[in-house]
Coordinates of C-alpha atoms in Angstrom, one line a residue:
Chain A
M294 CA 8.2 -25.4 -10.6
G295 CA 6.5 -24.4 -13.8
N296 CA 3.0 -25.4 -14.3
Q297 CA 3.1 -28.3 -11.9
S298 CA 0.3 -27.8 -9.5
G299 CA 0.1 -31.3 -8.2
I300 CA 2.5 -33.0 -5.8
L301 CA 3.1 -36.7 -5.3
L302 CA 4.8 -36.9 -2.0
V303 CA 7.1 -40.0 -1.7
E304 CA 9.4 -41.3 1.0
G305 CA 12.8 -40.8 -0.7
E306 CA 14.9 -40.1 -3.7
F307 CA 14.7 -43.7 -5.1
D308 CA 10.9 -43.5 -5.0
R309 CA 11.1 -40.1 -6.6
A310 CA 13.2 -41.4 -9.5
F311 CA 10.8 -44.3 -10.0
F312 CA 7.6 -42.3 -9.9
E313 CA 9.0 -39.7 -12.2
V314 CA 9.4 -42.3 -14.8
I315 CA 6.0 -43.8 -14.2
C316 CA 4.3 -40.4 -14.3
K317 CA 6.1 -39.5 -17.5
S318 CA 4.9 -42.8 -19.1
I319 CA 1.3 -41.7 -18.6
G320 CA 1.8 -38.0 -19.5
L321 CA 1.6 -36.7 -15.9
D322 CA 5.1 -35.3 -15.8
T323 CA 4.1 -31.8 -16.7
S324 CA 1.4 -31.5 -14.1
V325 CA 2.8 -33.5 -11.2
K326 CA 5.9 -32.8 -9.1
V327 CA 7.2 -36.0 -7.5
A328 CA 8.9 -35.0 -4.3
P329 CA 10.3 -36.6 -1.1
P330 CA 9.9 -34.4 2.0
K331 CA 13.5 -33.1 2.0
S332 CA 13.2 -31.9 -1.6
L333 CA 10.4 -29.7 -0.2
S334 CA 12.7 -29.2 2.7
G335 CA 10.7 -31.3 5.1
T336 CA 13.0 -32.7 7.7
H337 CA 13.4 -36.4 6.8
N338 CA 13.1 -38.5 3.7
T339 CA 11.2 -41.2 5.5
K340 CA 7.7 -42.4 5.9
E341 CA 7.5 -40.3 9.1
G342 CA 8.8 -37.4 7.1
V343 CA 5.9 -37.8 4.6
F344 CA 3.4 -37.8 7.5
N345 CA 5.1 -34.7 9.1
Y346 CA 5.2 -32.8 5.9
S347 CA 1.7 -33.6 4.7
P348 CA -0.1 -30.9 6.8
T349 CA 2.1 -28.2 5.1
L350 CA 0.8 -29.4 1.7
L351 CA -2.7 -30.0 2.8
S352 CA -3.0 -26.3 4.0
Q353 CA -1.9 -25.3 0.4
L354 CA -5.0 -26.8 -1.1
A355 CA -7.4 -24.3 0.4
D356 CA -6.6 -21.4 -1.9
G357 CA -5.8 -23.5 -5.0
S358 CA -2.0 -22.9 -5.0
L359 CA -1.8 -26.7 -4.8
T360 CA -4.5 -28.4 -6.7
R361 CA -3.7 -32.1 -6.4
L362 CA -2.0 -34.2 -3.8
G363 CA -1.0 -37.9 -3.6
L364 CA 1.0 -39.7 -1.0
V365 CA 2.9 -43.0 -1.5
V366 CA 4.3 -44.8 1.5
D367 CA 5.4 -48.3 2.4
A368 CA 3.1 -50.3 4.6
D369 CA 6.2 -51.8 6.3
S370 CA 5.3 -54.3 9.0
P371 CA 4.1 -54.4 12.6
P372 CA 4.6 -53.5 15.4
T373 CA 5.5 -50.0 14.2
G374 CA 4.1 -50.2 10.7
G375 CA 1.7 -52.4 8.8
F376 CA -1.1 -51.6 6.4
A377 CA -3.8 -51.0 9.0
T378 CA -1.7 -48.8 11.2
T379 CA -0.6 -46.8 8.2
L380 CA -4.1 -46.3 6.9
T381 CA -5.3 -45.2 10.4
R382 CA -2.4 -42.7 10.7
V383 CA -3.2 -41.0 7.4
H384 CA -7.0 -40.9 8.1
G385 CA -6.0 -38.9 11.2
I386 CA -3.7 -36.5 9.3
V387 CA -6.2 -35.6 6.5
A388 CA -9.3 -35.5 8.7
P389 CA -8.8 -31.9 10.0
Y390 CA -8.7 -30.7 6.4
G391 CA -12.2 -32.1 5.8
Y392 CA -11.0 -35.3 4.1
K393 CA -12.8 -38.6 4.6
P394 CA -11.7 -41.9 3.2
L395 CA -13.8 -43.1 0.3
P396 CA -14.7 -46.8 0.7
T397 CA -12.4 -48.6 -1.6
L398 CA -14.1 -49.5 -4.8
G399 CA -13.6 -52.7 -6.8
V400 CA -10.4 -54.5 -6.3
A401 CA -8.7 -54.1 -2.9
A402 CA -5.6 -52.8 -4.6
S403 CA -7.2 -49.7 -6.1
G404 CA -5.6 -47.3 -3.6
Q405 CA -7.2 -45.0 -1.0
I406 CA -9.0 -41.9 -2.2
Y407 CA -10.0 -39.2 0.2
K408 CA -13.0 -37.0 -0.6
N409 CA -13.3 -33.5 0.7
D410 CA -16.6 -32.3 2.2
D411 CA -16.0 -28.7 1.0
G412 CA -15.2 -28.9 -2.7
L413 CA -11.5 -29.4 -2.7
A414 CA -10.0 -32.0 -5.1
D415 CA -9.7 -35.7 -4.0
I416 CA -6.4 -36.6 -2.6
G417 CA -4.9 -40.1 -2.8
L418 CA -2.9 -42.5 -0.6
W419 CA -1.1 -45.5 -2.0
V420 CA 0.2 -47.9 0.6
M421 CA 2.9 -50.1 -0.9
P422 CA 2.7 -52.8 -2.0
D423 CA -0.9 -53.2 -2.7
N424 CA -3.1 -51.4 -0.1
A425 CA -3.7 -54.6 1.8
A426 CA -0.5 -56.5 2.6
N427 CA 2.4 -55.3 4.7
G428 CA 5.5 -54.6 2.7
I429 CA 7.4 -52.1 0.6
L430 CA 7.7 -50.8 -3.0
E431 CA 9.9 -53.7 -4.0
D432 CA 7.1 -56.1 -3.1
W433 CA 4.9 -54.2 -5.5
A434 CA 7.7 -54.4 -8.2
K435 CA 8.0 -58.2 -7.8
Q436 CA 4.4 -58.6 -8.7
C437 CA 4.7 -56.5 -11.8
L438 CA 7.7 -57.9 -13.7
L439 CA 7.5 -59.0 -17.3
P440 CA 7.1 -62.8 -17.5
A441 CA 10.4 -62.8 -19.4
E442 CA 12.2 -61.6 -16.3
A443 CA 10.8 -64.3 -14.1
A444 CA 13.8 -66.7 -14.5
L445 CA 16.4 -64.0 -13.7
F446 CA 14.4 -62.7 -10.8
N447 CA 13.9 -66.2 -9.3
L448 CA 17.6 -66.8 -9.5
A449 CA 18.2 -63.5 -7.7
A450 CA 15.7 -64.5 -5.0
T451 CA 17.2 -67.9 -4.6
T452 CA 20.6 -66.4 -4.3
V453 CA 19.5 -64.0 -1.6
A454 CA 17.8 -66.8 0.3
A455 CA 20.8 -69.0 0.0
L456 CA 23.3 -66.5 1.3
P457 CA 25.9 -68.6 3.1
V458 CA 26.6 -65.8 5.6
P459 CA 24.2 -64.3 8.2
K460 CA 21.9 -61.7 6.6
K461 CA 22.6 -58.1 7.6
F462 CA 19.1 -56.9 6.5
S463 CA 15.8 -57.4 8.2
G464 CA 13.0 -59.7 7.0
L465 CA 11.1 -56.7 5.7
H466 CA 14.0 -55.9 3.4
V467 CA 14.4 -59.3 1.8
S468 CA 12.4 -58.0 -1.2
K469 CA 14.7 -55.0 -1.4
A470 CA 17.7 -57.3 -1.5
E471 CA 16.1 -59.5 -4.1
V472 CA 15.1 -56.6 -6.4
A473 CA 18.5 -55.0 -5.9
T474 CA 20.2 -58.2 -6.9
W475 CA 18.0 -58.6 -9.9
L476 CA 18.8 -55.0 -10.9
A477 CA 22.5 -55.7 -10.5
W478 CA 22.3 -58.3 -13.2
Q479 CA 20.7 -56.0 -15.8
K480 CA 22.4 -54.5 -18.9
Q481 CA 23.3 -51.4 -16.8
P482 CA 23.9 -52.8 -13.3
G483 CA 23.7 -50.5 -10.3
H484 CA 20.7 -48.4 -11.1
G485 CA 17.4 -48.2 -9.1
L486 CA 14.0 -49.4 -9.9
Y487 CA 13.5 -46.3 -12.2
R488 CA 15.8 -48.0 -14.7
A489 CA 13.7 -51.1 -14.8
A490 CA 10.7 -48.8 -15.5
E491 CA 12.6 -47.0 -18.2
D492 CA 13.8 -50.2 -19.8
G493 CA 10.3 -51.6 -19.9
L494 CA 10.9 -54.5 -17.6
F495 CA 7.5 -54.1 -16.0
D496 CA 4.4 -55.9 -17.3
T497 CA 2.1 -52.9 -17.8
G498 CA -0.8 -55.3 -18.0
S499 CA -0.3 -56.9 -14.6
P500 CA -3.1 -56.2 -12.1
Q501 CA -0.9 -54.3 -9.6
Y502 CA 0.6 -52.1 -12.3
V503 CA -2.8 -51.3 -13.8
A504 CA -4.1 -50.5 -10.3
L505 CA -1.3 -48.1 -9.6
I506 CA -1.7 -46.3 -12.9
A507 CA -5.5 -46.0 -12.3
W508 CA -4.9 -44.5 -8.9
L509 CA -2.4 -41.9 -10.2
E510 CA -4.8 -41.0 -13.0
H511 CA -7.7 -40.6 -10.5
V512 CA -5.6 -38.4 -8.2
F513 CA -3.8 -36.3 -10.8
A514 CA -5.6 -36.4 -14.2
Chain B
M292 CA 2.1 -4.6 17.6
L293 CA -0.6 -6.8 16.1
N294 CA -0.1 -10.5 16.8
S295 CA -2.9 -11.6 14.5
L296 CA -5.2 -9.9 12.1
I297 CA -8.9 -9.9 11.4
I298 CA -10.5 -7.8 8.7
K299 CA -14.2 -7.9 7.9
N300 CA -16.5 -6.3 5.4
F301 CA -13.7 -4.1 4.1
R302 CA -13.6 -4.0 0.3
S303 CA -12.8 -7.5 -1.1
L304 CA -12.0 -8.7 2.4
E305 CA -15.3 -9.9 3.7
D306 CA -14.0 -12.2 6.4
F307 CA -10.2 -12.3 6.4
Q308 CA -8.1 -13.7 9.2
V309 CA -4.4 -14.1 9.7
A310 CA -3.8 -16.3 12.7
K311 CA -0.2 -15.2 13.3
L312 CA 1.8 -12.1 12.5
G313 CA 5.4 -11.4 13.1
R314 CA 7.3 -8.1 13.5
V315 CA 8.0 -8.2 9.7
N316 CA 5.3 -9.5 7.5
L317 CA 5.5 -10.2 3.8
I318 CA 2.2 -10.5 1.9
V319 CA 2.3 -12.4 -1.4
G320 CA -0.5 -13.0 -3.9
K321 CA -1.4 -12.6 -7.5
N322 CA -2.5 -9.2 -8.9
N323 CA -5.7 -8.0 -7.6
S324 CA -5.7 -10.7 -4.8
G325 CA -6.2 -8.2 -2.0
K326 CA -2.7 -7.6 -0.9
S327 CA -2.9 -3.9 -1.1
T328 CA -6.3 -3.9 0.5
V329 CA -4.7 -5.4 3.6
L330 CA -2.2 -2.5 3.7
E331 CA -5.1 -0.1 3.3
A332 CA -7.0 -1.7 6.2
L333 CA -4.0 -1.3 8.4
R334 CA -3.6 2.3 7.4
I335 CA -7.2 2.9 8.4
Y336 CA -6.7 1.0 11.6
A337 CA -3.6 3.0 12.6
G338 CA -5.3 6.3 11.7
N339 CA -8.5 5.5 13.6
A340 CA -10.5 5.9 10.4
Q341 CA -10.5 9.7 10.8
G342 CA -12.5 11.5 8.2
P343 CA -9.6 13.2 6.4
L344 CA -7.8 9.8 6.1
L345 CA -10.9 8.2 4.6
E346 CA -11.1 11.1 2.3
T347 CA -7.5 10.7 1.2
I348 CA -7.9 7.0 0.7
A349 CA -11.2 7.3 -1.3
G350 CA -9.5 10.0 -3.4
E351 CA -6.6 7.7 -4.2
H352 CA -9.1 5.3 -5.8
D353 CA -11.1 8.0 -7.5
E354 CA -14.0 7.2 -5.3
K355 CA -16.5 9.5 -3.9
T356 CA -15.1 11.5 -1.0
R357 CA -18.0 13.9 -0.5
M358 CA -21.5 14.7 -1.4
T359 CA -21.8 16.7 -4.7
D360 CA -24.4 19.1 -5.8
S361 CA -25.4 16.9 -8.7
Y362 CA -26.5 14.1 -6.3
D363 CA -30.2 13.9 -6.0
G364 CA -31.3 10.4 -6.9
D365 CA -30.8 6.9 -5.7
P366 CA -30.4 6.9 -2.0
D367 CA -28.3 3.8 -2.2
R368 CA -25.6 5.4 -4.3
G369 CA -23.9 8.6 -4.0
Y370 CA -22.7 8.7 -0.4
P371 CA -19.0 8.9 0.2
F372 CA -17.1 5.9 1.5
Q373 CA -19.6 3.4 0.3
D374 CA -16.8 1.8 -1.7
L375 CA -15.0 0.9 1.6
F376 CA -17.6 -1.7 2.3
T377 CA -17.7 -5.1 0.7
G378 CA -19.9 -5.0 -2.4
R379 CA -19.5 -1.2 -2.6
R380 CA -22.7 -0.8 -0.7
F381 CA -23.5 0.2 2.8
P382 CA -24.7 -3.0 4.6
V383 CA -28.4 -3.4 5.0
A384 CA -28.2 -5.2 8.3
D385 CA -27.3 -3.3 11.5
D386 CA -24.7 -5.7 12.6
I387 CA -22.5 -5.8 9.5
E388 CA -19.6 -3.4 10.0
I389 CA -16.0 -2.9 8.9
V390 CA -13.8 -4.6 11.5
I391 CA -10.1 -4.3 11.6
G392 CA -7.8 -5.4 14.4
S393 CA -6.5 -8.4 16.3
A394 CA -9.1 -10.8 17.6
E395 CA -7.1 -11.2 20.9
E396 CA -7.2 -7.5 21.6
A397 CA -10.9 -6.7 21.7
D398 CA -10.1 -3.3 23.2
N399 CA -8.2 -2.3 20.1
V400 CA -10.5 -3.6 17.4
L401 CA -11.6 -0.8 15.1
R402 CA -15.2 -0.8 13.9
I403 CA -16.8 1.4 11.2
Q404 CA -20.5 1.1 11.2
H405 CA -22.9 2.8 8.8
V406 CA -25.8 4.1 10.8
F407 CA -28.6 6.6 10.6
M408 CA -28.6 9.3 13.2
S409 CA -31.8 11.1 14.0
E410 CA -31.1 14.7 15.0
V411 CA -33.7 16.8 16.9
H412 CA -33.1 20.4 17.6
E413 CA -34.7 21.3 20.9
S414 CA -35.1 24.7 22.5
V415 CA -34.0 24.6 26.1
L416 CA -34.7 27.4 28.4
D417 CA -31.7 28.4 30.6
E418 CA -33.3 29.1 33.9
G419 CA -30.5 31.3 35.0
T420 CA -30.4 33.8 32.1
G421 CA -33.9 33.2 30.9
E422 CA -32.6 32.7 27.4
S423 CA -33.5 29.8 25.3
N424 CA -30.7 27.7 23.8
I425 CA -30.8 25.3 20.9
R426 CA -29.7 21.8 21.9
V427 CA -29.1 19.1 19.4
R428 CA -30.2 15.6 20.5
R429 CA -28.9 12.7 18.4
R430 CA -29.7 9.1 18.5
V431 CA -28.9 6.1 16.4
V432 CA -31.8 4.8 14.4
Q433 CA -31.5 1.0 13.9
K434 CA -31.9 0.1 10.3
S435 CA -34.2 -2.6 11.4
D436 CA -36.5 -0.2 13.1
G437 CA -39.7 -0.1 11.1
D438 CA -37.7 -0.5 7.9
L439 CA -36.5 3.0 8.3
D440 CA -39.8 4.6 7.8
F441 CA -38.3 8.1 7.9
A442 CA -41.7 9.8 8.1
S443 CA -42.3 8.1 11.4
I444 CA -39.1 9.3 13.0
S445 CA -39.0 12.8 14.4
G446 CA -36.2 15.2 13.4
E447 CA -33.7 15.0 10.6
I448 CA -32.2 11.6 9.7
R449 CA -28.6 11.7 8.7
P450 CA -26.5 9.0 7.2
T451 CA -23.4 8.5 9.4
L452 CA -20.3 6.5 9.9
A453 CA -19.8 5.6 13.5
V454 CA -16.2 4.7 14.3
T455 CA -15.2 2.9 17.5
K456 CA -12.2 1.2 18.9
G457 CA -13.0 -1.3 21.6
T458 CA -15.5 0.5 23.7
R459 CA -14.3 4.0 22.8
V460 CA -16.3 6.1 20.4
L461 CA -13.7 7.7 18.1
S462 CA -15.7 9.7 15.7
T463 CA -19.1 10.2 14.0
I464 CA -18.7 11.1 10.4
F465 CA -21.8 12.6 8.8
L466 CA -22.1 11.7 5.1
D467 CA -24.7 14.1 4.0
R468 CA -24.7 17.9 3.4
S469 CA -24.8 18.3 -0.2
G470 CA -21.9 20.2 -1.7
Q471 CA -20.1 20.5 1.6
R472 CA -17.2 18.7 3.0
F473 CA -18.6 16.1 5.4
R474 CA -18.5 17.2 8.9
S475 CA -17.2 15.3 11.8
G476 CA -19.5 15.3 14.8
I477 CA -17.3 14.1 17.6
S478 CA -13.8 13.0 17.1
D479 CA -11.3 11.6 19.5
Q480 CA -8.0 12.5 18.1
G481 CA -6.0 10.4 20.6
G482 CA -4.6 7.0 20.1
V483 CA -3.5 7.4 16.5
I484 CA -0.7 4.9 15.7
P485 CA 2.2 6.2 13.6
C486 CA 1.9 4.8 10.1
S487 CA 4.6 5.3 7.4
I488 CA 3.7 4.3 3.9
V489 CA 6.0 3.4 0.9
P490 CA 3.7 3.4 -2.1
T491 CA 4.4 1.6 -5.4
H492 CA 5.1 4.8 -7.2
F493 CA 7.9 7.1 -6.6
I494 CA 7.1 9.8 -4.1
S495 CA 7.7 13.4 -5.0
S496 CA 11.1 14.9 -4.7
D497 CA 9.6 17.4 -2.2
E498 CA 8.4 14.7 0.0
L499 CA 11.8 13.1 0.0
A500 CA 13.3 16.5 0.8
D501 CA 11.0 16.9 3.8
G502 CA 12.0 13.4 5.0
W503 CA 15.6 14.3 4.6
D504 CA 15.2 17.5 6.6
K505 CA 13.9 15.6 9.5
I506 CA 16.9 13.3 9.8
A507 CA 19.7 15.4 8.4
L508 CA 22.8 15.5 10.7
T509 CA 21.3 13.0 13.1
E510 CA 22.1 9.3 13.7
S511 CA 19.3 8.5 11.3
E512 CA 21.1 10.1 8.5
D513 CA 23.9 7.6 8.9
V514 CA 21.4 4.8 8.5
V515 CA 20.1 6.3 5.2
R516 CA 23.6 6.9 3.9
Q517 CA 24.5 3.3 4.6
A518 CA 21.3 2.2 2.8
L519 CA 22.2 4.3 -0.2
R520 CA 25.7 2.7 -0.3
Y521 CA 24.0 -0.7 -0.8
I522 CA 23.2 0.6 -4.3
S523 CA 25.9 3.1 -4.9
P524 CA 29.0 2.1 -2.9
D525 CA 30.8 5.4 -3.8
F526 CA 27.9 7.5 -2.3
E527 CA 29.4 10.2 0.0
S528 CA 26.8 12.8 0.8
M529 CA 23.5 14.3 -0.3
T530 CA 21.7 17.5 -0.1
F531 CA 18.5 19.0 -1.5
I532 CA 18.7 22.1 -3.6
K533 CA 16.1 24.5 -5.0
N534 CA 15.3 23.6 -8.5
E535 CA 15.5 26.9 -10.4
D536 CA 14.4 25.5 -13.7
V537 CA 11.1 24.3 -12.5
Q538 CA 10.4 27.6 -10.7
R539 CA 10.8 29.5 -13.9
G540 CA 8.2 27.1 -15.4
L541 CA 4.6 27.7 -16.2
G542 CA 3.5 29.3 -13.0
R543 CA 2.4 26.2 -11.1
V544 CA 5.4 24.8 -9.3
A545 CA 5.5 21.0 -9.3
I546 CA 9.0 20.3 -7.9
Q547 CA 10.8 22.7 -5.7
R548 CA 13.7 20.8 -4.3
S549 CA 15.7 18.0 -5.8
A550 CA 18.4 15.7 -4.4
M551 CA 22.0 16.2 -5.4
V552 CA 24.6 13.7 -4.5
K553 CA 28.4 13.8 -4.0
L554 CA 30.2 10.7 -5.0
Q555 CA 33.7 9.7 -3.9
N556 CA 36.5 10.5 -6.3
S557 CA 34.3 13.0 -8.1
S558 CA 34.5 16.7 -7.7
D559 CA 31.1 17.5 -9.1
R560 CA 27.7 17.0 -7.5
V561 CA 25.3 15.0 -9.6
P562 CA 21.5 14.7 -9.5
L563 CA 20.3 11.6 -7.5
N564 CA 17.8 11.0 -10.3
S565 CA 20.7 10.4 -12.7
L566 CA 21.9 7.4 -10.6
G567 CA 18.9 5.2 -11.5
D568 CA 15.6 4.0 -10.0
G569 CA 17.2 1.7 -7.5
I570 CA 18.8 4.5 -5.4
L571 CA 15.7 6.6 -5.5
R572 CA 13.6 3.6 -4.2
V573 CA 16.1 2.9 -1.5
L574 CA 16.1 6.5 -0.4
Q575 CA 12.4 6.5 -0.3
L576 CA 12.3 3.3 1.8
A577 CA 15.1 4.4 4.2
L578 CA 13.4 7.8 4.8
K579 CA 10.1 6.1 5.5
I580 CA 11.6 4.0 8.3
F581 CA 11.9 6.7 10.9
P582 CA 8.3 8.0 10.9
A583 CA 7.2 4.4 11.5
K584 CA 8.6 4.4 15.0
G585 CA 6.2 2.8 17.5
G586 CA 3.7 2.0 14.7
F587 CA 3.6 0.5 11.2
L588 CA 5.7 0.6 8.1
L589 CA 3.6 -0.3 5.1
I590 CA 5.5 -1.1 1.9
D591 CA 3.6 -1.7 -1.3
E592 CA 5.6 -3.8 -3.8
F593 CA 8.8 -4.1 -1.9
E594 CA 10.8 -5.3 -4.9
N595 CA 10.2 -2.2 -7.1
G596 CA 13.4 -1.1 -8.7
L597 CA 15.5 -3.3 -6.4
H598 CA 17.9 -6.0 -7.7
Y599 CA 17.8 -9.3 -5.7
S600 CA 21.2 -8.7 -4.1
V601 CA 20.1 -5.3 -2.8
Q602 CA 16.8 -6.7 -1.6
E603 CA 18.5 -8.9 1.0
K604 CA 20.4 -5.9 2.4
I605 CA 17.3 -3.8 2.6
W606 CA 15.4 -6.5 4.4
G607 CA 18.4 -6.7 6.8
L608 CA 18.0 -3.0 7.4
I609 CA 14.3 -3.2 7.9
F610 CA 14.5 -6.2 10.3
E611 CA 17.1 -4.3 12.3
M612 CA 15.3 -1.0 12.4
A613 CA 11.9 -2.6 13.1
E614 CA 13.3 -4.1 16.3
K615 CA 15.2 -1.0 17.2
L616 CA 12.4 1.5 16.7
N617 CA 9.7 -0.9 17.7
F618 CA 7.5 -0.9 14.6
Q619 CA 5.8 -3.6 12.7
V620 CA 6.3 -4.0 8.9
F621 CA 3.8 -5.2 6.3
A622 CA 5.1 -5.4 2.8
T623 CA 3.5 -6.8 -0.4
T624 CA 5.2 -8.5 -3.3
H625 CA 4.6 -10.7 -6.3
S626 CA 8.3 -11.4 -6.9
W627 CA 9.9 -14.7 -6.1
D628 CA 13.2 -12.9 -5.6
C629 CA 11.6 -10.9 -2.9
I630 CA 10.2 -14.0 -1.1
E631 CA 13.6 -15.6 -1.2
S632 CA 15.5 -12.5 0.1
F633 CA 12.9 -12.0 2.8
T634 CA 13.1 -15.6 3.9
K635 CA 16.9 -15.6 4.1
V636 CA 16.9 -12.6 6.4
A637 CA 13.9 -13.9 8.4
I638 CA 15.7 -17.1 9.1
A639 CA 19.0 -15.4 9.8
R640 CA 17.5 -12.9 12.3
K641 CA 16.5 -15.3 15.0
D642 CA 15.6 -12.4 17.3
V643 CA 13.0 -10.8 14.9
E644 CA 10.1 -12.9 13.8
G645 CA 9.2 -12.8 10.1
V646 CA 6.0 -14.2 8.8
L647 CA 4.9 -14.6 5.2
F648 CA 1.3 -14.9 4.3
R649 CA -0.3 -15.5 0.9
V650 CA -3.6 -13.8 0.0
G651 CA -5.8 -15.7 -2.4
K652 CA -9.3 -16.9 -3.1
S653 CA -10.4 -20.0 -1.2
V654 CA -11.5 -22.9 -3.4
R655 CA -13.6 -24.4 -0.7
D656 CA -17.3 -24.4 -1.7
S657 CA -18.4 -23.1 1.7
D658 CA -16.2 -20.0 1.3
K659 CA -17.8 -19.0 -2.0
G660 CA -14.7 -17.3 -3.3
R661 CA -13.8 -15.7 0.0
I662 CA -10.3 -14.3 0.2
I663 CA -8.2 -16.1 2.7
A664 CA -4.7 -16.0 4.1
T665 CA -2.3 -19.0 4.2
V666 CA 0.4 -18.3 6.7
F667 CA 4.0 -19.5 6.5
D668 CA 5.9 -19.0 9.7
E669 CA 9.7 -19.2 9.8
A670 CA 9.7 -23.0 10.0
A671 CA 7.5 -23.3 6.9
L672 CA 9.4 -20.5 5.2
F673 CA 12.5 -22.6 5.4
N674 CA 10.7 -25.2 3.3
I675 CA 9.6 -22.9 0.5
T676 CA 13.0 -21.4 -0.2
Q677 CA 14.1 -24.8 -1.2
T678 CA 11.1 -25.9 -3.2
E679 CA 9.9 -22.8 -5.0
A680 CA 6.6 -24.4 -3.9
E681 CA 3.6 -22.4 -5.1
V682 CA 3.8 -19.6 -2.6
R683 CA 3.3 -16.9 -5.2

């Protein structure tokens, strides 16, 4: 894996593609490997897979083979998920390695940083969408679209809401359906969120976008 | 078999622990990370730190193996085997000693302590014969005793290495006696564990010949032939012949016997040496398997001279034989190929546990650059083959 000595552990392949584009946009692509658990041969590409694989990576930090680590997961929603539950879970995973949560500074959306009590680099946790609300990556994306995309996106959202047949997806996944619909109406239909990032459809000045970049730079730069 | 490993105060390994070992263990790490030091510690453990073994090891590093006539100065320098201790100095405190073994088996933990021994020669009258005999009374002088004010202690004070395993005293190695080979006081020769070593360099043709003599015309020979065929499928048979050319040389004979090979479909015998490095390395590895029975097989830089495709076969052979002959394997590498081939075999051989551990400097502040081990058991190994994560 070349000179990459930092790993950004994400839930799945779609997230990988998206974060690879984001990392590249801020020059982190040479130092950060974006990886879902199965690409590191963890067992599952899921949030649980991220939690299960994290200890393997945390133990790599001690001798400097891995120098930086960030985790991105969806908050999802109660009863099994939710922001608070997710945060507590990760606190428990990193604690045995001497990592304590740093009280969040500034805006609530700035992402969780864990400080090590024994000189290891800070590690980071970003809970989608904004380290406060329940939800998923697509909820973050919705908050970061270019103003010029608002009309098309709103139409997509209205369409999803007005589906004349019973919805097959859960309430949590409404945003996913909305974003997928919006993506389906782009110049190159059928691609993931990564394509929106590549095509510059995000407002890089929007607060949530700025916060995510700041968090990535804190953890990896 | 060691199920875990602890090494303390030995060379660069001041406080080194491996929580879990398997039957076959691969040690990875950068150059100078301490991989070979782990092998050396195991060699000393197996050989009960006997004087001649320590001498051999010190000699391999061009370190002092005995007192010399020219020594007459700094009492801190100049004693043999100082270099074995962390910091290349004998520890000042009484309780700092070289420790090698498994934490769970206190009875088998080897300890090498640098102590001062006071020696008093007493004249004892034998009441039966009326003759007086000289009896030597020795006792350990704690370094903390009066700052070792030698003048206040009666008798001669001799620097010594005291070697114990569990509660057994194995040997007392005197380090003084200018110009002489050190002398062992007491030495328990029992309990030495077989230890077979494959060094990084090619071993001499004579040593190979000796190894071959021991297995020729036995079942073991079949194992070696099979191994040689991994490299040279048309290998048929081998013998060692006296090398006349060398004998006519300049008096001192360096090589006396060399290996000749018969290949299928060839009427001539050819020197093994002419078939390349790989086959020599495999011969060396294969011959070293048998003396490891019941003990350790230590392989420094497993991958030397071996193509990836061959490495996997050799690992297969080693896993097989380790189980069959009940020995434990420790091999070092810095090749990714080697890690991959090891992992494939470790995962395939469900009956034989393979463990990989990486040796490297801790980046934790509290460790102050201490060398630590990061263990990958078979479950974790499965991960790294896919990722090429930074195991190296």
